[in-house]
Each structure stands twice: as structure tokens, then as C-alpha cells.
GROMACS .gro file of C-alpha atoms in nm:
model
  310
    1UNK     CA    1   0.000   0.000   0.000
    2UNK     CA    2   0.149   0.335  -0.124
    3UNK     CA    3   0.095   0.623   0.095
    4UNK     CA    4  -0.034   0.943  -0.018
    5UNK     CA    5   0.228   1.212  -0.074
    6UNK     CA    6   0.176   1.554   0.090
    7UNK     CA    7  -0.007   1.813  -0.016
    8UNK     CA    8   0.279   2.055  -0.055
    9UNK     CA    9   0.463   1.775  -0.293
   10UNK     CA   10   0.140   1.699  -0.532
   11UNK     CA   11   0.155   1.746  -0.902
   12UNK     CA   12  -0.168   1.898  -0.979
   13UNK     CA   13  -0.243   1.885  -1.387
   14UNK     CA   14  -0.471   2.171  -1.297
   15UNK     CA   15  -0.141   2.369  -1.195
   16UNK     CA   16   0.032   2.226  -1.437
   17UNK     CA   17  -0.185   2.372  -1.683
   18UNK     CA   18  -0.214   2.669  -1.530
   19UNK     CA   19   0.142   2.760  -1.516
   20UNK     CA   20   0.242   2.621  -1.878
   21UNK     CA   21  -0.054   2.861  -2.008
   22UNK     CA   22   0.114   3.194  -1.801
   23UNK     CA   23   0.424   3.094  -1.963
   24UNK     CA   24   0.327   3.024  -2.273
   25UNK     CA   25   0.131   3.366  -2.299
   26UNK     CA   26   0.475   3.553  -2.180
   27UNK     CA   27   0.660   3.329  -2.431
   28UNK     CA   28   0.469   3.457  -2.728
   29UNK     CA   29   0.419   3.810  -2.584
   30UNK     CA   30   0.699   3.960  -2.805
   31UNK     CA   31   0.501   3.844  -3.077
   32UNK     CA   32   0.254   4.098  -3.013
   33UNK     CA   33   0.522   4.376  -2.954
   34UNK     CA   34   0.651   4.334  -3.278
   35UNK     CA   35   0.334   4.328  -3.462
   36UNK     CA   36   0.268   4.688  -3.284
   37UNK     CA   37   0.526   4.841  -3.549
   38UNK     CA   38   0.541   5.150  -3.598
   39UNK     CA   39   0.468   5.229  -3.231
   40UNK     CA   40   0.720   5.311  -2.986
   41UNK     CA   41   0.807   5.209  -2.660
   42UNK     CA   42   0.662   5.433  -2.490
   43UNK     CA   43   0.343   5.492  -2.651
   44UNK     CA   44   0.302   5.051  -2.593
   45UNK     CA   45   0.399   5.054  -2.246
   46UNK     CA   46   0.159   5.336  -2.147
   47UNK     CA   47  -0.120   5.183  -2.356
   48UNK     CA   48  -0.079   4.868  -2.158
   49UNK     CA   49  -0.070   5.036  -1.787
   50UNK     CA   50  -0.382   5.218  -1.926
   51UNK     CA   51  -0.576   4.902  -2.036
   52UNK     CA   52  -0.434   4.688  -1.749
   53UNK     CA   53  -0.646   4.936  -1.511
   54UNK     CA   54  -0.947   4.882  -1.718
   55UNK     CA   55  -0.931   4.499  -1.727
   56UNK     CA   56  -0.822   4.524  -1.358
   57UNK     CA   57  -1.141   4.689  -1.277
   58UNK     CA   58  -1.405   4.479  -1.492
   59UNK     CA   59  -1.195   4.162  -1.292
   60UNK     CA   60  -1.252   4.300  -0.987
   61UNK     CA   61  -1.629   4.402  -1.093
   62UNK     CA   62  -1.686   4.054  -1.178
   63UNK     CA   63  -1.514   3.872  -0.873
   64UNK     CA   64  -1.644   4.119  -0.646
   65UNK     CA   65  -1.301   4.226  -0.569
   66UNK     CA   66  -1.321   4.562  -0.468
   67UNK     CA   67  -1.359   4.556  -0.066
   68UNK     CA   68  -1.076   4.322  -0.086
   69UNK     CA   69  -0.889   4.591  -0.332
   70UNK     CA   70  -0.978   4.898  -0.076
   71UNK     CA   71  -0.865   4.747   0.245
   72UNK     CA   72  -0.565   4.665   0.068
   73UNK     CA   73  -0.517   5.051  -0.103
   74UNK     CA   74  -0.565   5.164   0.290
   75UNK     CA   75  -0.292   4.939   0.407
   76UNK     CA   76  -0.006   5.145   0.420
   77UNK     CA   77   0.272   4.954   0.418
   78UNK     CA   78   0.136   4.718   0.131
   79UNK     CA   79   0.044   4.979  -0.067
   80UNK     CA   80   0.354   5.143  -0.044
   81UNK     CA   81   0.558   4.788  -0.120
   82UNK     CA   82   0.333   4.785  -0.437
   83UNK     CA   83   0.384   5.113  -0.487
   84UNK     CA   84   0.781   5.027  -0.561
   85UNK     CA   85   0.677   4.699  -0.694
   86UNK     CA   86   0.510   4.862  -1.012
   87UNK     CA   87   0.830   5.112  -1.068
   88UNK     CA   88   1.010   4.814  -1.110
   89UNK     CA   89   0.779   4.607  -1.330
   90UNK     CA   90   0.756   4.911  -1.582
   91UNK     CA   91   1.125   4.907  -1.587
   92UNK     CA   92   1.081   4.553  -1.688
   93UNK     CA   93   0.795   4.645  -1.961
   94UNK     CA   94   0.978   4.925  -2.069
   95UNK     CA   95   1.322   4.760  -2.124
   96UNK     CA   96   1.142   4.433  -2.271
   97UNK     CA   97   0.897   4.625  -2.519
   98UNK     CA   98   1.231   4.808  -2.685
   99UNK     CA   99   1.451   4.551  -2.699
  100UNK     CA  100   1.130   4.365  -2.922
  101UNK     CA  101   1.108   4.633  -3.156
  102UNK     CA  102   1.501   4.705  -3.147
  103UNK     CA  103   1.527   4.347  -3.239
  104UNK     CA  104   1.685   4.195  -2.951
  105UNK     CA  105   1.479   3.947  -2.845
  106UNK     CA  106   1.740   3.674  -2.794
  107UNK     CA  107   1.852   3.892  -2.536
  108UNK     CA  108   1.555   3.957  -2.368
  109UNK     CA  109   1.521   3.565  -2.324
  110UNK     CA  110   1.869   3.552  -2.171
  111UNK     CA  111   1.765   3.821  -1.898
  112UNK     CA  112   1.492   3.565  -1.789
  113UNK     CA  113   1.746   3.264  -1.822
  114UNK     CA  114   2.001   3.452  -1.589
  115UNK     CA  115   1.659   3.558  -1.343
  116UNK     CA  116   1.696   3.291  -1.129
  117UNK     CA  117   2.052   3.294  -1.048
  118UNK     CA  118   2.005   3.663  -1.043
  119UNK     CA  119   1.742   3.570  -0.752
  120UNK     CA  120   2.019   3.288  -0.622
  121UNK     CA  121   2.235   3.611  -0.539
  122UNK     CA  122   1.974   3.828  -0.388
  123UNK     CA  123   1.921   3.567  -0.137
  124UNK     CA  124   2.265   3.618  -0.027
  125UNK     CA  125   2.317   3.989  -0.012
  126UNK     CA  126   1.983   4.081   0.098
  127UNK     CA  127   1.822   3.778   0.331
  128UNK     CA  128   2.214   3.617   0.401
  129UNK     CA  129   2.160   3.315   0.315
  130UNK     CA  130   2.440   3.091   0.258
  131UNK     CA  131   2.522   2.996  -0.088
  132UNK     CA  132   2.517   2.535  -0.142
  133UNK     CA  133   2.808   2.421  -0.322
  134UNK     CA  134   2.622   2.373  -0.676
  135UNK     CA  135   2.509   2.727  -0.627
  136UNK     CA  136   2.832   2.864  -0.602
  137UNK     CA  137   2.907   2.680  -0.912
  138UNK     CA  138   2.625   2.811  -1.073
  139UNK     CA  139   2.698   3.174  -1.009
  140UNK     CA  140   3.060   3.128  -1.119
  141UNK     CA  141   2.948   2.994  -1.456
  142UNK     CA  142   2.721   3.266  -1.536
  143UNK     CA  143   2.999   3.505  -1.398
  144UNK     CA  144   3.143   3.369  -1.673
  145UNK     CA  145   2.934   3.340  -1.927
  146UNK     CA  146   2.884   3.730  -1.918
  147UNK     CA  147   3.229   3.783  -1.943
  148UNK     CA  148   3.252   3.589  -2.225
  149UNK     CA  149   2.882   3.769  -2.412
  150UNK     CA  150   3.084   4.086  -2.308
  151UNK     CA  151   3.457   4.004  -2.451
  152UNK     CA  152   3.359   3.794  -2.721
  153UNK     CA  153   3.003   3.940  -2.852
  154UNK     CA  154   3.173   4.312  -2.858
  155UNK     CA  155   2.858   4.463  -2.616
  156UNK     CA  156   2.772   4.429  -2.233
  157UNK     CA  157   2.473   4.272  -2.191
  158UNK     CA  158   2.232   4.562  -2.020
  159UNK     CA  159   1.877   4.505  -2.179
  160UNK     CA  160   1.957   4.123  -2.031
  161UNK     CA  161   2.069   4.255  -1.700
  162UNK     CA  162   1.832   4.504  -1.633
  163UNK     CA  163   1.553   4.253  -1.694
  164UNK     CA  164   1.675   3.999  -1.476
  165UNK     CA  165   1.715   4.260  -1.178
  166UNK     CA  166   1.430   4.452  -1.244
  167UNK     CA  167   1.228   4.086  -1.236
  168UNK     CA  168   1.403   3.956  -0.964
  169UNK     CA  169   1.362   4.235  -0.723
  170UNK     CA  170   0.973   4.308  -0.826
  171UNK     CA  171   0.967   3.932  -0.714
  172UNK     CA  172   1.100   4.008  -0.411
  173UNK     CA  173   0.929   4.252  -0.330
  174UNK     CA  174   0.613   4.106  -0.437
  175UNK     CA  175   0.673   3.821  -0.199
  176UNK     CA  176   0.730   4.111   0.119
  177UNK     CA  177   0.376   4.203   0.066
  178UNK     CA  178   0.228   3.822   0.087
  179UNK     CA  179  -0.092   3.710   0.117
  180UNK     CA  180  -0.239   4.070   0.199
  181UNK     CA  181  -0.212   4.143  -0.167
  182UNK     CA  182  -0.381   3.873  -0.390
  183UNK     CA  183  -0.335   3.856  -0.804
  184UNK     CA  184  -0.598   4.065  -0.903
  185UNK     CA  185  -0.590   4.354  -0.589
  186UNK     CA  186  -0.215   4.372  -0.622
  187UNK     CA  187  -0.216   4.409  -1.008
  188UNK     CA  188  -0.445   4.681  -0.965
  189UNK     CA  189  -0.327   4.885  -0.740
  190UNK     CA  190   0.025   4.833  -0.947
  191UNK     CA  191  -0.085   4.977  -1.265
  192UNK     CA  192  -0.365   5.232  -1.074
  193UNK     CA  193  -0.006   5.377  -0.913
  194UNK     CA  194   0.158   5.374  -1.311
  195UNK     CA  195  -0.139   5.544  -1.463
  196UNK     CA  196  -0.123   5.899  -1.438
  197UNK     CA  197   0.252   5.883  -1.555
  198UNK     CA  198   0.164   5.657  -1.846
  199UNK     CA  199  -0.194   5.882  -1.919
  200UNK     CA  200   0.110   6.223  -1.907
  201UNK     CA  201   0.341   5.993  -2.144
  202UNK     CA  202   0.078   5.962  -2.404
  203UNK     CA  203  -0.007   6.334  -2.378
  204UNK     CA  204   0.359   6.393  -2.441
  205UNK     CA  205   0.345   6.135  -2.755
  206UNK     CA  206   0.066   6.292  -2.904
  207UNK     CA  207   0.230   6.638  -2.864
  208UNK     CA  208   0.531   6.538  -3.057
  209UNK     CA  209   0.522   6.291  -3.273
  210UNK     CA  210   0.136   6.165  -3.266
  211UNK     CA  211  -0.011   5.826  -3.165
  212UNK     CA  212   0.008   5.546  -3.317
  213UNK     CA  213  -0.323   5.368  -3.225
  214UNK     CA  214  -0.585   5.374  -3.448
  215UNK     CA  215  -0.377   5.466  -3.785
  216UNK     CA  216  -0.330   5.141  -3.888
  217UNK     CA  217  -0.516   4.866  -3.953
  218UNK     CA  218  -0.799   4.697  -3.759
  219UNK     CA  219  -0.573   4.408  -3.669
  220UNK     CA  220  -0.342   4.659  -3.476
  221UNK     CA  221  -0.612   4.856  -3.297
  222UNK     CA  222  -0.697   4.496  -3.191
  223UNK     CA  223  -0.375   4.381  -3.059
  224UNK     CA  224  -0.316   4.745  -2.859
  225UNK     CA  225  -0.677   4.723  -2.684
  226UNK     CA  226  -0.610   4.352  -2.585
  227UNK     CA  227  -0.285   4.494  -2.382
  228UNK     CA  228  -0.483   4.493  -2.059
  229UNK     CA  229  -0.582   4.141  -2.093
  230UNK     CA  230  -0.210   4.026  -2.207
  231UNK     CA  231  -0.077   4.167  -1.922
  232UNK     CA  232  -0.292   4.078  -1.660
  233UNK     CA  233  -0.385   3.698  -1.740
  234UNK     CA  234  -0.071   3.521  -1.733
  235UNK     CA  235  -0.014   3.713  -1.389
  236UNK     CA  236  -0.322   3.569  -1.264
  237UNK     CA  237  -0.269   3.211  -1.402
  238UNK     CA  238   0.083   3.225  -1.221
  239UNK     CA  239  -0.066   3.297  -0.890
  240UNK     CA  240  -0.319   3.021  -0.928
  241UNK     CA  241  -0.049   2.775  -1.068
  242UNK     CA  242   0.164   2.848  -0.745
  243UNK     CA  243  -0.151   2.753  -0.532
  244UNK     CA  244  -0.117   2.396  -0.665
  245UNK     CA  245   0.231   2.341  -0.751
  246UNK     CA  246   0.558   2.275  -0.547
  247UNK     CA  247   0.804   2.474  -0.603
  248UNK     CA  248   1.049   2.276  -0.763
  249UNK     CA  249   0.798   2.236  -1.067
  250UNK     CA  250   0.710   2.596  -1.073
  251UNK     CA  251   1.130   2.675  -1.071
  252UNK     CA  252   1.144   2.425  -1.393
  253UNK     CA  253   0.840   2.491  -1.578
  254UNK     CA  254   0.978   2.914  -1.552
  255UNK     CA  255   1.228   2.796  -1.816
  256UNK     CA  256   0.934   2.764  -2.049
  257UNK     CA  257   0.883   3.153  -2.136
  258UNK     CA  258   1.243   3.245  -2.231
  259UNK     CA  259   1.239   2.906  -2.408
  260UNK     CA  260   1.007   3.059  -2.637
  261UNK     CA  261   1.121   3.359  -2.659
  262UNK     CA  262   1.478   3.240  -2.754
  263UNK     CA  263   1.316   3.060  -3.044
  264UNK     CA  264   1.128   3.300  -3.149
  265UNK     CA  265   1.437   3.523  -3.158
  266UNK     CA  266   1.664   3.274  -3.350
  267UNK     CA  267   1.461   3.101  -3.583
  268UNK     CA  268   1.176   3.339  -3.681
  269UNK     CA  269   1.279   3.698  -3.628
  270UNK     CA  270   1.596   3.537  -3.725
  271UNK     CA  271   1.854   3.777  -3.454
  272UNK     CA  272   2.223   3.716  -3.541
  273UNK     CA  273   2.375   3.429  -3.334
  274UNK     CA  274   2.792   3.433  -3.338
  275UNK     CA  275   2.945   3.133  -3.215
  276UNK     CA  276   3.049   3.347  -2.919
  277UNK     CA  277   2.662   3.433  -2.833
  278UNK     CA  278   2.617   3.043  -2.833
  279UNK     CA  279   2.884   2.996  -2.610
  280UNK     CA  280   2.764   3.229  -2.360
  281UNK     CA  281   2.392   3.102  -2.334
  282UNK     CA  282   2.539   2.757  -2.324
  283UNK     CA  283   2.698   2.853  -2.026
  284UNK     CA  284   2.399   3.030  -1.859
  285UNK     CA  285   2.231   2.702  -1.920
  286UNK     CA  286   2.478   2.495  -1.767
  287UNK     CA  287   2.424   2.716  -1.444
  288UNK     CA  288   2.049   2.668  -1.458
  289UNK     CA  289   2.124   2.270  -1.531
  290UNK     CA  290   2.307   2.298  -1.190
  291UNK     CA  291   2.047   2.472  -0.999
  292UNK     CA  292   1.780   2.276  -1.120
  293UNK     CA  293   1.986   1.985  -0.968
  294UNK     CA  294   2.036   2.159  -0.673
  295UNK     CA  295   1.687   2.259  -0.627
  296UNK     CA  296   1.557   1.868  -0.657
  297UNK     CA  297   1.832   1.783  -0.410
  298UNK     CA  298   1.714   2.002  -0.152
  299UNK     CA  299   1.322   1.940  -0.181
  300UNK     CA  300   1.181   2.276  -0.059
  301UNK     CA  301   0.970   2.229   0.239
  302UNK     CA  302   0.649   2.324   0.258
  303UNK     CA  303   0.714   2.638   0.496
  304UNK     CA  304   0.903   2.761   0.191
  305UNK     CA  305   0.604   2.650  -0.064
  306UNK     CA  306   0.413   2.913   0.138
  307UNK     CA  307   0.615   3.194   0.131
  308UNK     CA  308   0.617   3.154  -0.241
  309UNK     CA  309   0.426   3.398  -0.428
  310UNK     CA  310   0.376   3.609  -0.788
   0.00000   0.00000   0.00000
């Protein structure tokens, strides 16, 4: 007679699918980002804060979120955690959309492959924890692997290296607010913070050089409006994929988006690959080959499963 595994170490296929859809969505986003040519940067990002409020609040309208989204605006501290969580997400957005429409996707994809050893290293300066043997390892590989995109691909790596900061802090920060902020409250009072700036950067677009949205075709219009819904959705199929998953198959399944978006880099939009660029992301892949192993080895427990969050 086999006993029944814990709770905290069950593979639910609901999670399962849950998580591989949030990924998959944030695998394909650049997709979209591209397609939004001839719009800028700027003009994107804003457009999605702005419809990310409006989808918030029909979510919220529909889940009859909002007492749970004002007691959570009047907590002080949370709000002002969120507050400093959404600077650094629209770092994130903002670096991500350009380097899509500057054509460096394959280097987005490597700031989301380096993300987790980027998080391995926060652990350490910020919380002091103590580094495992295969994590060292880890960390000295991709130590090296920059050096080597830097040296032998002639440029440092900074749209890579800001995204993996800028997503590894808004992660942990997310996690210091907790359970007082769930998916859908959090997310809106993230991009409710963002909007005025992004409503003052469209002004400033319009001003100067004019929007894009709406002069081009239907198809585009489409894609901008559906922003909201883009951003928000894979957030909230995370949050409910970490409900049912341990965390060792939420750390492996996280591979999935920069997967995609390293294919999608190479093979469609067809980004220039050097042997040297090879060599580096075959390092940074040996490093996340090592933590993997590491993270398997040391079977989180499931105090640790509950301190994990979006």
C-alpha cells in the first residue's frame, strides 16, 4: 500500500496547466510587440498600464473584488511595497517592449534565463543566506558566461541585466507584501499607481510625434486594446499555478517563457547568433542545469512553498 504524498509535494495537472498557459502567454508576448510596429516604446507601455487598469477593474467588478482591493489601497505599508513593486515592473515592460522592436529578443530571453541565479544572489546579499556548493558553481558559470557575451560578442549585456534585476527584485518585493495582496488587488493597485505617468506619457506622444493607435489597420487597434488582458492573465494564471504546484515544478516549468522567446528570436525573427553568443547562453544554461539539480536535491519544504508567491 502506497501512501499518499503531501499536499505541498502533489503534481496537480490543474497547476500544471495553469502555469504552462502563463508561460506560454509571456513566451509569445513579443510576438505581439513586434506586430505593434510602428509604435514606440513608450506609446506601448503606457497603452498597456492604461488598459491593465481597465481589465483590472471589470476583474474585480466581476469577482467582487473591490472591498478586498480597498482594504488593501488603505494598508499602508502594502500599498507602499506595491507602490515600488510597479516602478520596477515598468522598468521591466519598458526595457522588454524596446529591446522587441530594437530586435533583440534573444537577449531579452537571456535576462529571464540569468533571473533565477540573479534571484540565487539576492538571497545572499539581501536575506544572508548561505550559498550550497552547486550554487556557487552556478553563479561562477554565469559570472562567466557574461564575461565571455561581453569580450567575445563586442557589447555588455544591459537590456539582459536590467531585466533579470528589475524581475528579480519586483519578485522580491512582491513576496514582502504576501498574502495581503492577492493577483488581481495587487495588479491593480500596481498599474492604478503607473497610470497617471503613463496617461502624461501619451499626452507627451501625441504632442510630438502623434499616436500610433488607431492609424493602422484593424488588426493593430486589436492587438493594442487587448494589452490589458495580455498583461494581466498570465499574472493571474501564475498565482493560481503556485496555489497547486511545489516549487520545484514551478522553478522548472519558468524555463518555459524564455524558451520561447529564444526561439522566437533565432529562428523566426531570425537575430544574429555568433558562435560566441552560443557559447555564452550555453553557459547560462549549464548554471540553470546545476540549480535545477540543486533545487531537486534540496526538496523545498512546505514552509518555503508558502512563502512563495507572484
Amino acid at each position: 500500500m502506497t501512501s499518499t504524498p503531501p499536499v505541498a509535494d502533489r503534481v496537480s495537472p490543474a497547476g500544471l496547466g495553469f502555469a504552462l498557459a502563463a508561460y506560454g502567454i509571456w513566451g509569445f508576448l513579443p510576438l505581439a510587440f513586434v506586430f505593434l510596429a510602428p509604435a514606440g516604446a513608450v506609446e506601448v507601455v503606457s497603452w498597456r498600464i492604461v488598459f491593465g487598469v481597465v481589465f483590472c477593474a471589470i476583474l474585480l467588478t466581476v469577482t467582487r473584488g473591490w472591498s478586498r482591493f480597498l482594504s488593501l489601497a488603505r494598508d499602508a505599508r502594502a500599498f507602499g511595497l506595491l507602490s515600488l513593486a510597479a516602478v520596477l515592473i515598468l522598468v521591466n515592460w519598458g526595457v522588454f517592449i524596446y529591446a522587441t522592436l530594437a530586435g533583440h529578443v534573444v537577449e531579452g530571453a537571456l535576462g529571464y534565463f540569468i533571473n533565477p541565479i540573479f534571484t540565487v544572489l539576492l538571497g545572499v546579499v539581501v536575506l544572508r543566506e548561505r550559498l550550497r556548493p552547486l550554487q556557487w558553481i552556478a553563479v561562477g558559470v554565469s559570472v562567466v558566461a557574461v564575461i565571455v557575451l561581453v569580450v567575445g560578442y563586442g557589447s555588455f549585456p544591459w537590456i539582459a541585466l536590467t531585466l533579470a534585476f528589475s524581475f528579480g527584485m519586483y519578485g522580491f518585493v512582491k513576496r514582502a507584501v504576501g498574502p495581503r495582496a492577492d493577483a488581481i488587488s495587487g495588479m491593480t493597485v500596481e498599474t492604478a499607481v503607473l497610470s497617471p505617468f503613463a496617461v502624461a506619457a501619451l499626452v507627451i506622444v501625441q504632442v510630438t510625434s502623434g499616436l500610433v493607435i488607431g492609424t493602422q489597420a484593424p488588426w493593430h487597434t486589436a492587438i493594442m486594446l487587448s494589452l490589458g488582458a495580455l498583461t494581466a492573465t498570465p499574472l493571474i494564471l501564475f498565482a493560481a499555478a503556485a496555489r497547486r504546484l511545489p516549487l520545484v515544478y514551478m522553478g522548472l516549468i519558468q524555463y518555459v517563457a524564455p524558451v520561447l522567446q529564444f526561439i522566437l528570436g533565432v529562428w523566426l525573427l531570425r537575430e544574429d547568433m555568433p558562435p560566441e553568443r552560443w557559447l555564452g547562453f550555453g553557459l547560462v544554461w549549464v548554471a540553470l542545469i546545476l540549480l535545477t539539480i540543486d533545487m531537486f536535491l534540496r526538496k523545498p519544504s512546505v514552509g518555503a512553498l508558502a512563502r512563495h508567491g507572484s
